[in-house]
Coordinates of C-alpha atoms in Angstrom, one line a residue:
M259 CA 180.5 82.3 192.1
S260 CA 180.0 78.6 191.3
T261 CA 182.1 75.9 192.9
E262 CA 183.8 75.3 189.6
Q263 CA 184.5 78.9 189.0
E264 CA 185.9 79.2 192.5
S265 CA 188.3 76.3 192.1
H266 CA 189.5 77.7 188.8
S267 CA 190.1 81.1 190.4
N268 CA 192.8 79.3 192.4
Y269 CA 194.9 78.5 189.3
R270 CA 197.6 81.0 188.4
R271 CA 197.5 82.4 184.8
S272 CA 201.3 82.5 184.6
L273 CA 202.2 80.4 181.5
G274 CA 203.0 82.3 178.3
T275 CA 203.7 81.0 174.8
V276 CA 207.3 80.0 175.5
A277 CA 206.4 78.1 178.7
L278 CA 203.5 76.3 177.0
T279 CA 205.6 75.4 174.0
A280 CA 208.2 74.1 176.4
V281 CA 205.4 72.0 178.0
G282 CA 204.4 70.6 174.6
L283 CA 207.9 70.0 173.3
G284 CA 209.0 68.7 176.7
S285 CA 206.2 66.2 176.5
I286 CA 207.0 65.1 173.0
I287 CA 210.7 64.7 173.6
G288 CA 210.6 62.2 176.4
S289 CA 211.5 58.6 176.2
G290 CA 210.2 58.3 172.6
W291 CA 213.4 59.6 171.0
L292 CA 215.5 57.2 173.1
F293 CA 213.7 54.1 171.9
G294 CA 211.4 55.1 169.0
A295 CA 214.1 55.1 166.3
E296 CA 215.0 51.4 167.0
R297 CA 211.5 50.2 167.4
A298 CA 210.3 51.9 164.2
A299 CA 213.3 50.6 162.3
A300 CA 212.7 47.0 163.6
L301 CA 209.1 47.1 162.2
A302 CA 209.5 49.2 159.0
G303 CA 213.2 49.2 158.2
P304 CA 214.5 52.4 156.6
A305 CA 210.9 53.3 155.7
A306 CA 210.5 54.3 159.4
V307 CA 211.3 57.8 158.3
I308 CA 207.9 57.8 156.5
S309 CA 206.2 56.5 159.7
W310 CA 207.4 59.6 161.6
V311 CA 206.1 61.9 158.9
I312 CA 202.7 60.1 158.9
G313 CA 202.6 60.3 162.7
A314 CA 203.3 64.1 162.6
V315 CA 200.6 64.7 159.9
V316 CA 198.1 62.7 162.0
A317 CA 199.0 64.5 165.2
L318 CA 199.0 67.9 163.5
T319 CA 195.6 67.4 161.8
I320 CA 194.0 66.2 165.1
A321 CA 195.8 68.9 167.1
L322 CA 194.2 71.6 164.9
T323 CA 190.8 70.6 166.0
Y324 CA 191.8 70.7 169.6
T325 CA 193.4 74.2 169.3
E326 CA 190.0 75.7 168.6
L327 CA 188.5 73.8 171.5
G328 CA 191.3 74.7 173.9
A329 CA 191.1 78.4 173.1
M330 CA 187.3 78.3 173.5
F331 CA 187.5 76.6 176.9
P332 CA 190.7 77.6 178.7
K333 CA 190.0 75.3 181.6
A334 CA 192.0 72.8 183.6
G335 CA 191.9 69.3 182.1
G336 CA 190.6 70.7 178.8
M337 CA 191.0 67.4 176.8
V338 CA 188.6 65.6 179.1
R339 CA 185.8 68.2 178.8
Y340 CA 185.1 68.8 175.1
G341 CA 183.1 65.6 174.5
Q342 CA 181.0 66.4 177.6
Y343 CA 180.2 69.9 176.3
S344 CA 179.1 68.6 172.8
H345 CA 177.5 65.2 173.6
G346 CA 176.7 64.9 177.3
S347 CA 177.9 62.5 179.9
L348 CA 178.3 59.1 178.1
A349 CA 180.5 60.3 175.2
G350 CA 182.2 62.8 177.4
Y351 CA 183.1 60.2 180.0
L352 CA 184.4 57.6 177.4
A353 CA 186.6 60.3 175.8
A354 CA 187.8 61.4 179.2
W355 CA 188.5 57.9 180.4
A356 CA 190.5 57.0 177.2
N357 CA 192.4 60.3 177.4
W358 CA 193.3 59.8 181.1
I359 CA 194.4 56.2 180.5
A360 CA 196.6 57.3 177.7
I361 CA 198.2 60.1 179.6
V362 CA 198.5 58.6 183.1
S363 CA 200.2 55.5 181.8
V364 CA 202.9 57.7 180.2
I365 CA 204.2 58.6 183.7
P366 CA 205.3 55.1 184.7
G367 CA 206.4 54.6 181.0
E368 CA 208.9 57.5 181.4
A369 CA 210.2 56.2 184.7
T370 CA 210.6 52.7 183.0
A371 CA 212.6 54.2 180.1
S372 CA 215.1 55.9 182.5
I373 CA 215.7 52.6 184.4
Q374 CA 215.9 50.6 181.2
Y375 CA 218.7 52.9 179.9
M376 CA 220.5 52.6 183.2
S377 CA 220.6 48.8 182.7
S378 CA 223.3 49.4 180.1
W379 CA 225.8 50.7 182.6
S380 CA 228.8 48.6 183.2
F381 CA 228.0 48.1 186.9
G382 CA 226.7 44.7 187.9
W383 CA 223.9 46.0 189.9
A384 CA 222.7 48.1 187.0
K385 CA 222.5 45.2 184.6
G386 CA 220.1 43.5 187.0
L387 CA 217.5 46.3 186.6
Y388 CA 216.2 45.0 183.3
Q389 CA 215.6 41.5 182.1
G390 CA 215.3 41.8 178.4
E391 CA 211.5 42.4 178.2
E392 CA 210.6 44.1 181.5
L393 CA 212.1 45.6 184.6
S394 CA 213.2 43.3 187.5
T395 CA 211.8 43.8 191.0
T396 CA 214.8 46.1 191.8
G397 CA 214.1 48.0 188.6
I398 CA 210.5 48.5 189.6
L399 CA 211.6 49.9 193.0
A400 CA 214.0 52.3 191.2
A401 CA 211.3 53.5 188.8
S402 CA 209.0 54.0 191.8
V403 CA 211.5 56.4 193.3
L404 CA 211.3 58.5 190.1
L405 CA 207.5 58.5 190.3
V406 CA 207.7 60.0 193.7
F407 CA 210.2 62.6 192.4
Y408 CA 207.8 63.6 189.6
F409 CA 205.1 63.9 192.3
F410 CA 207.0 66.2 194.6
V411 CA 208.1 68.6 191.9
N412 CA 204.4 69.2 191.1
W413 CA 203.3 69.3 194.7
F414 CA 204.6 72.7 195.7
A415 CA 203.7 75.2 193.0
I416 CA 203.0 75.7 189.3
S417 CA 205.7 78.3 189.1
L418 CA 208.3 75.8 190.3
F419 CA 207.0 73.3 187.7
A420 CA 207.3 75.9 184.9
K421 CA 210.8 77.0 185.8
T422 CA 212.0 73.5 186.1
N423 CA 210.4 72.3 182.9
T424 CA 211.6 75.1 180.7
A425 CA 215.2 74.5 181.8
I426 CA 214.9 70.8 181.3
T427 CA 213.3 71.3 177.8
V428 CA 216.3 73.3 176.6
F429 CA 218.5 70.4 177.6
K430 CA 216.1 67.9 176.0
V431 CA 216.2 69.7 172.6
V432 CA 220.0 70.2 172.6
V433 CA 221.0 66.6 173.4
P434 CA 218.9 64.9 170.7
G435 CA 220.2 67.3 168.1
L436 CA 223.8 66.7 169.2
T437 CA 223.2 63.0 169.2
A438 CA 221.9 63.0 165.6
G439 CA 224.8 65.1 164.4
A440 CA 227.5 63.1 166.1
L441 CA 226.2 59.8 164.9
L442 CA 225.8 61.1 161.3
L443 CA 229.4 62.2 161.4
A444 CA 230.7 59.1 163.0
H445 CA 229.2 56.5 160.6
F446 CA 227.0 57.1 157.6
D447 CA 226.5 53.7 155.8
T448 CA 224.0 54.3 153.0
G449 CA 224.3 50.5 152.2
N450 CA 222.0 49.9 155.2
V451 CA 219.1 51.2 153.1
A452 CA 219.7 48.9 150.2
R453 CA 220.7 45.7 152.1
H454 CA 218.5 43.5 154.3
G455 CA 215.2 43.8 152.3
G456 CA 215.6 47.3 150.9
F457 CA 213.8 50.5 151.9
S458 CA 210.6 48.8 153.1
P459 CA 211.6 45.2 154.0
N460 CA 208.2 44.3 155.6
G461 CA 205.9 46.2 153.3
W462 CA 203.8 49.3 153.8
S463 CA 201.6 47.7 156.4
A464 CA 204.6 47.7 158.7
V465 CA 205.2 51.4 158.0
F466 CA 201.6 52.1 159.1
S467 CA 201.8 49.8 162.1
A468 CA 205.0 51.5 163.3
V469 CA 203.0 54.7 163.6
A470 CA 200.7 53.1 166.1
V471 CA 202.9 50.8 168.2
S472 CA 206.5 51.8 168.0
G473 CA 206.1 54.9 170.2
I474 CA 205.4 57.4 167.4
V475 CA 201.9 58.2 168.6
W476 CA 203.2 58.2 172.1
A477 CA 205.8 60.8 171.1
F478 CA 203.5 63.2 169.3
N479 CA 200.8 62.9 171.9
G480 CA 202.7 65.6 173.7
F481 CA 200.5 68.3 172.0
Q482 CA 197.9 67.6 174.7
P483 CA 199.5 68.9 177.9
P484 CA 199.4 72.6 176.8
L485 CA 195.6 72.2 176.3
N486 CA 195.2 70.5 179.7
M487 CA 196.9 73.4 181.3
A488 CA 194.8 76.0 179.5
A489 CA 193.5 77.4 182.8
E490 CA 197.0 78.6 183.6
A491 CA 197.7 80.3 180.1
R492 CA 198.0 84.1 180.1
K493 CA 196.6 84.5 176.6
P494 CA 195.1 81.2 175.6
G495 CA 193.7 82.4 172.2
R496 CA 197.2 83.2 171.0
S497 CA 199.5 81.0 173.0
L498 CA 197.7 77.6 172.8
P499 CA 197.7 77.2 169.0
M500 CA 201.3 78.4 168.7
A501 CA 202.5 76.1 171.5
V502 CA 200.6 73.0 170.1
I503 CA 201.6 73.5 166.4
G504 CA 205.1 74.7 167.1
S505 CA 206.0 71.8 169.4
I506 CA 204.9 69.2 166.8
L507 CA 206.9 70.8 164.0
I508 CA 210.0 71.3 166.0
A509 CA 209.8 67.7 167.3
L510 CA 209.3 66.3 163.8
V511 CA 212.6 67.8 162.6
I512 CA 214.4 66.3 165.6
Y513 CA 212.9 62.9 165.2
L514 CA 213.6 62.7 161.5
A515 CA 217.3 63.6 162.2
L516 CA 217.5 60.9 164.9
Q517 CA 215.9 58.2 162.7
V518 CA 218.2 58.9 159.8
A519 CA 221.2 58.9 162.1
F520 CA 220.1 55.6 163.6
L521 CA 219.5 53.9 160.3
M522 CA 222.9 54.8 158.9
A523 CA 224.8 54.2 162.2
V524 CA 223.8 50.5 162.8
P525 CA 226.8 48.3 162.2
A526 CA 226.5 45.9 159.3
A527 CA 227.4 43.0 161.6
D528 CA 224.3 43.7 163.8
L529 CA 222.1 43.7 160.7
A530 CA 223.6 40.5 159.4
K531 CA 222.2 38.6 162.4
G532 CA 218.6 39.0 161.5
G533 CA 218.0 42.2 159.6
W534 CA 216.2 45.2 161.1
A535 CA 213.8 43.0 163.0
G536 CA 216.7 41.3 164.8
L537 CA 217.9 44.4 166.5
S538 CA 217.9 44.1 170.3
F539 CA 219.7 47.1 171.9
N540 CA 218.9 47.8 175.6
S541 CA 219.9 51.4 175.1
P542 CA 219.8 51.9 171.3
L543 CA 221.5 55.3 170.8
A544 CA 224.0 54.9 173.7
D545 CA 224.9 51.4 172.4
L546 CA 225.6 52.9 168.9
S547 CA 227.7 55.7 170.4
I548 CA 229.9 53.2 172.1
A549 CA 230.1 51.1 169.0
W550 CA 231.7 54.0 167.1
G551 CA 233.9 55.2 169.9
L552 CA 231.7 58.1 171.0
N553 CA 232.0 57.4 174.7
W554 CA 231.4 61.0 175.6
L555 CA 228.1 60.9 173.8
A556 CA 227.2 57.7 175.5
L557 CA 227.7 59.3 178.9
L558 CA 225.6 62.3 177.9
L559 CA 222.9 59.9 176.7
Y560 CA 222.9 58.1 180.0
A561 CA 222.5 61.4 181.8
D562 CA 219.7 62.5 179.4
A563 CA 218.0 59.1 179.9
F564 CA 217.1 60.6 183.3
V565 CA 216.5 64.2 182.2
S566 CA 214.3 63.6 179.1
P567 CA 211.9 61.0 180.6
S568 CA 211.9 62.8 183.9
G569 CA 210.9 66.1 182.3
T570 CA 208.1 64.4 180.5
G571 CA 207.1 62.5 183.6
M572 CA 206.8 65.7 185.6
I573 CA 204.7 67.3 182.8
Y574 CA 202.3 64.4 182.7
A575 CA 202.1 64.3 186.5
A576 CA 201.0 68.0 186.3
T577 CA 198.6 67.6 183.4
T578 CA 196.9 64.4 184.5
S579 CA 196.1 66.1 187.9
R580 CA 194.3 68.8 185.9
M581 CA 192.5 66.1 183.9
I582 CA 191.3 64.5 187.1
H583 CA 190.0 67.9 188.2
G584 CA 188.2 68.1 184.8
V585 CA 186.6 64.7 185.2
Q586 CA 185.4 65.6 188.7
E587 CA 183.8 68.8 187.4
N588 CA 182.1 66.6 184.7
G589 CA 180.4 64.9 187.6
H590 CA 182.2 61.5 187.6
L591 CA 184.5 61.7 190.6
P592 CA 184.1 62.8 194.2
G593 CA 184.3 66.5 195.0
V594 CA 187.6 66.2 196.8
F595 CA 189.4 65.8 193.5
G596 CA 188.2 69.2 192.3
K597 CA 190.0 71.0 195.1
V598 CA 192.8 73.3 194.2
D599 CA 195.2 74.5 196.9
R600 CA 194.8 78.2 197.3
K601 CA 198.4 78.9 198.2
T602 CA 200.2 76.9 195.5
G603 CA 197.5 76.7 192.7
V604 CA 198.0 72.9 192.6
P605 CA 195.1 70.3 192.6
R606 CA 196.8 68.2 195.2
P607 CA 194.2 65.4 195.8
A608 CA 194.1 64.8 192.0
L609 CA 197.9 64.6 192.1
L610 CA 197.8 62.0 194.8
L611 CA 195.3 59.8 192.9
N612 CA 197.4 59.8 189.8
L613 CA 200.5 58.8 191.8
V614 CA 198.6 55.7 193.1
V615 CA 197.4 54.8 189.5
A616 CA 200.9 55.3 188.2
F617 CA 202.2 52.8 190.7
A618 CA 199.5 50.3 189.6
F619 CA 200.5 50.7 185.9
L620 CA 204.2 50.2 186.8
A621 CA 203.4 47.0 188.6
V622 CA 201.4 45.5 185.6
F623 CA 203.2 46.9 182.6
R624 CA 206.9 46.6 183.4
G625 CA 208.5 47.3 180.0
W626 CA 208.6 50.5 177.9
G627 CA 207.4 48.7 174.8
S628 CA 204.3 47.2 176.4
I629 CA 203.3 50.6 177.9
A630 CA 203.9 52.4 174.5
E631 CA 201.5 50.0 172.7
I632 CA 198.7 50.7 175.3
V633 CA 199.3 54.4 175.2
G634 CA 199.3 54.5 171.4
V635 CA 195.8 53.0 171.0
A636 CA 194.2 54.6 174.0
T637 CA 195.5 58.0 172.7
V638 CA 193.9 57.5 169.3
I639 CA 190.5 56.5 170.9
S640 CA 190.6 59.8 172.9
Y641 CA 191.5 61.7 169.7
V642 CA 188.3 60.8 167.8
T643 CA 186.1 63.0 170.0
G644 CA 188.0 66.2 169.1
P645 CA 187.0 66.4 165.4
V646 CA 183.4 65.5 166.2
A647 CA 183.2 68.0 169.1
V648 CA 184.6 71.0 167.3
M649 CA 182.1 70.8 164.4
S650 CA 179.3 69.9 166.8
L651 CA 179.9 73.0 168.9
R652 CA 180.1 75.2 165.8
R653 CA 176.5 74.0 165.0
L654 CA 175.2 74.0 168.6
A655 CA 176.8 77.2 170.0
P656 CA 177.9 79.5 167.3
E657 CA 177.6 82.4 169.7
L658 CA 180.5 81.2 171.9
P659 CA 183.7 83.3 171.4
R660 CA 186.3 81.4 169.3
P661 CA 189.8 83.0 169.6
V662 CA 191.0 80.4 167.1
R663 CA 188.7 79.6 164.2
L664 CA 190.1 77.8 161.1
R665 CA 188.1 78.2 157.9
A666 CA 189.3 74.8 156.7
M667 CA 187.9 73.1 159.8
P668 CA 185.0 71.5 157.9
V669 CA 187.6 69.6 155.9
I670 CA 190.2 69.1 158.6
A671 CA 187.8 67.6 161.1
P672 CA 186.5 64.6 159.1
L673 CA 190.1 64.1 157.8
A674 CA 191.3 63.9 161.4
M675 CA 188.5 61.3 162.2
V676 CA 189.7 59.2 159.3
F677 CA 193.3 59.4 160.3
G678 CA 192.5 58.5 163.9
S679 CA 190.5 55.4 162.7
L680 CA 193.3 54.3 160.5
V681 CA 195.9 54.5 163.2
M682 CA 193.7 52.5 165.5
Y683 CA 193.4 49.8 162.8
W684 CA 197.1 49.9 162.1
A685 CA 197.8 49.0 165.8
R686 CA 196.8 45.4 164.8
W687 CA 194.5 42.9 166.3
P688 CA 194.4 41.8 169.1
L689 CA 195.9 45.0 170.6
T690 CA 193.0 47.1 169.4
G691 CA 190.6 44.7 171.1
K692 CA 192.5 44.7 174.4
V693 CA 192.6 48.5 174.6
I694 CA 188.9 48.8 173.7
L695 CA 188.2 46.4 176.5
I696 CA 190.2 48.7 178.9
M697 CA 187.8 51.4 177.8
A698 CA 184.8 49.3 178.8
I699 CA 186.4 48.7 182.3
G700 CA 185.8 52.4 183.1
L701 CA 182.0 52.2 182.4
P702 CA 181.0 51.1 185.9
I703 CA 182.3 54.4 187.3
W704 CA 180.1 56.3 184.8
A705 CA 177.2 54.0 185.7
W706 CA 177.6 54.7 189.4
Y707 CA 177.1 58.4 188.9
E708 CA 174.7 58.4 186.0
L709 CA 172.2 55.5 186.3
R710 CA 170.7 57.2 189.4
R711 CA 169.2 59.9 187.1
P712 CA 165.6 59.7 186.1
W713 CA 165.1 58.0 182.7
A714 CA 163.9 61.1 181.0
E715 CA 167.0 62.9 182.1
L716 CA 169.4 60.0 181.3
K717 CA 168.0 59.1 177.8
P718 CA 169.4 62.0 175.8
H719 CA 172.9 61.4 177.2
L720 CA 172.6 57.7 176.1
E721 CA 171.3 58.7 172.6
A722 CA 174.0 61.3 172.1
G723 CA 176.8 58.9 173.2
A724 CA 175.6 55.8 171.3
W725 CA 177.7 56.7 168.3
M726 CA 181.0 56.4 170.3
V727 CA 180.0 53.1 171.9
V728 CA 179.0 51.6 168.5
Y729 CA 182.1 53.1 166.9
L730 CA 184.4 51.2 169.3
L731 CA 182.6 48.0 168.7
V732 CA 182.7 48.3 165.0
M733 CA 186.4 49.2 165.0
A734 CA 187.1 46.2 167.1
F735 CA 185.1 44.0 164.6
V736 CA 186.9 45.5 161.6
S737 CA 190.3 45.0 163.2
W738 CA 189.4 41.4 163.9
A739 CA 188.1 40.8 160.4
G740 CA 190.8 42.9 158.6
G741 CA 193.9 42.1 156.7
K742 CA 196.3 39.5 158.0
E743 CA 199.1 42.0 157.7
F744 CA 197.3 43.9 160.5
G745 CA 196.7 40.8 162.7
G746 CA 193.1 40.2 161.4
R747 CA 191.5 37.1 160.0
G748 CA 191.9 38.2 156.4
Y749 CA 188.3 38.7 155.5
L750 CA 189.0 42.2 154.2
P751 CA 191.3 42.2 151.1
E752 CA 194.5 44.2 151.3
D753 CA 194.0 47.9 150.5
W754 CA 190.2 47.5 150.5
D755 CA 190.5 47.2 154.3
L756 CA 192.0 50.7 154.5
L757 CA 189.1 52.0 152.4
V758 CA 186.6 50.3 154.7
V759 CA 188.2 51.8 157.8
S760 CA 188.2 55.3 156.2
L761 CA 184.5 55.0 155.3
V762 CA 183.7 53.8 158.9
G763 CA 185.5 56.8 160.2
L764 CA 183.5 59.2 158.0
A765 CA 180.2 57.5 158.8
F766 CA 180.7 57.8 162.5
Y767 CA 181.9 61.4 162.1
V768 CA 178.6 62.3 160.5
W769 CA 176.6 60.4 163.1
G770 CA 178.6 62.0 165.9
V771 CA 178.1 65.5 164.7
R772 CA 174.4 64.9 164.1
S773 CA 173.8 63.4 167.5
A774 CA 175.3 66.3 169.5
W775 CA 172.9 68.3 171.6
R776 CA 172.8 71.4 173.8
N777 CA 173.1 69.5 177.0
P778 CA 173.3 71.0 180.5
S779 CA 177.1 71.1 180.5
L780 CA 177.2 73.2 177.3
A781 CA 174.4 75.4 178.6
A782 CA 176.4 76.1 181.8
I783 CA 179.5 77.0 179.9
V784 CA 177.6 79.3 177.5
A785 CA 176.0 81.0 180.5
E786 CA 179.4 81.3 182.2
S787 CA 180.9 82.9 179.1
G788 CA 178.2 85.5 178.9
A789 CA 177.3 84.5 175.4
D790 CA 173.6 84.1 176.2
A791 CA 173.4 87.6 177.6
A792 CA 175.2 89.0 174.5
G793 CA 172.7 87.1 172.3
A794 CA 169.8 88.6 174.2
G795 CA 171.2 92.0 173.7
Q796 CA 171.1 91.5 170.0
G797 CA 167.5 90.8 170.0
R798 CA 167.8 87.0 170.3
P799 CA 166.3 85.1 173.2
A800 CA 168.9 84.2 175.8
D801 CA 167.3 80.9 176.7
R802 CA 166.1 79.6 173.3
N803 CA 165.2 76.3 171.9
L804 CA 167.1 75.2 168.8
E805 CA 166.1 73.4 165.7
H806 CA 168.9 71.8 163.7
V807 CA 168.2 72.0 159.9
A808 CA 170.7 70.9 157.3
G809 CA 173.6 71.4 159.8
D810 CA 172.6 75.0 160.6
I811 CA 170.9 76.5 163.7
T812 CA 167.6 78.4 163.4
L813 CA 165.2 79.6 166.0
C814 CA 162.3 77.3 166.8
K815 CA 158.8 78.9 166.3
K816 CA 157.6 76.8 169.2
P817 CA 159.1 74.6 171.9
C818 CA 160.8 71.6 170.3
P819 CA 162.4 68.4 171.6
C820 CA 165.8 69.2 170.3
S821 CA 166.6 71.1 173.5
E822 CA 166.0 67.9 175.5
G823 CA 168.2 65.6 173.6
P824 CA 170.2 64.8 170.4
A825 CA 169.0 66.3 167.2

């Protein structure tokens, strides 16, 4: 048994469909629902409801590509592995780094959200926790206590995590639904839609930007944790797709109800001060509850401001530790981070590393809004490898068992790539450039492990990963040169810029799929699955060279270079 197989044998396959759906829904319904409605309305006005629908469509399209991958490879830290299997170390590392940055930063974000809501309490000490834009030093210390709490819940056993999270998720679903209903009954002013600039006061560009930077991408990013915990799923082929798709759809209904309730419940006097953009609630839904005499609801929201973010924080503390385990098995971290405790089934060294990194993020990004922006763009960058990887692996390894296989994937995958590119562009310059720079900061770690390879061994990894490096550079340039409504220099005319971004996404999708190769990581996973042996039993050579012709796979008549690098 290999070291990787031995470490995975220590995980407990104890999570069913309900538990995994609770993981996904519990991740989606975190702090996003507490702040997302106000931030989306401040950007897009009443048209924020459209932003939530767009966000759900984008997340669902991308999630469909990952459900096939997650069911194929039910391994810990699944989201950080797929790019490695399809394109080798460079593309795999960049995707893993982006994904890890997006997920690990959520943990301090959830702690920040809880403390920010606490600052609306009437006690003097509570008001000193938040300073309008970021947490105070006292607020940082309070958020640090929550980080330690998330850590210890995950330290002892996956079964404790699952039981705790399922109970919390039930509470997290009930309270948002109750909040939406109570606010709709308390005050429903349809005039808010017509006044103060109408349905879309800042134009459609603001509707699109709200998807990227108001916490909507942050919210729907919750579909990832079930995939990262695939090694602990009892029946991954059935439970993973149901958990991922179900959690997104349930959350969309809840978020739409909350957004409509918020829009209709904002007092006209607050809007008269500066329209939707002038809103400045510390605890948006709780403040509205108090404004309309729903003090019981405000107290419930103050309690849930701990429960919802803490539930999500615990989930992400669990899933990021599995991601670190996956990165280590990709060959880009020391072996200690691949160790899983035999007794509890928890990767404890990885859990410790994420706690340290979460503290660092908390020290640098002290406000929920600033963390949400970083998470949104980093998430989208990590998304783009899924559509490319799923179609690449269909071409490279058709013999691998696929418990989930969508016939429409050849259409869904390029569409997902276009959606991801658009959301990255909607995030506005210079935020897109800043997050792409954060992606570059992780490259020295890759270089430390990879540049020691012989050139002949390293070259195919560089060739196969070049598409992703160039893609990020081109997207940064397009964002800089794009429409002024998206923070660019205005060199690309309005509407034409969206067409350009869509074409860029399609072009790099084609490049990415064509550059995939049957690299050692893929060869190892094929051998592990027994697919090679099955192929040999059907009269096909188990260790064969492949030639890629017109997107299909045929047997080479003679040894060919395609087994050594990208096609």
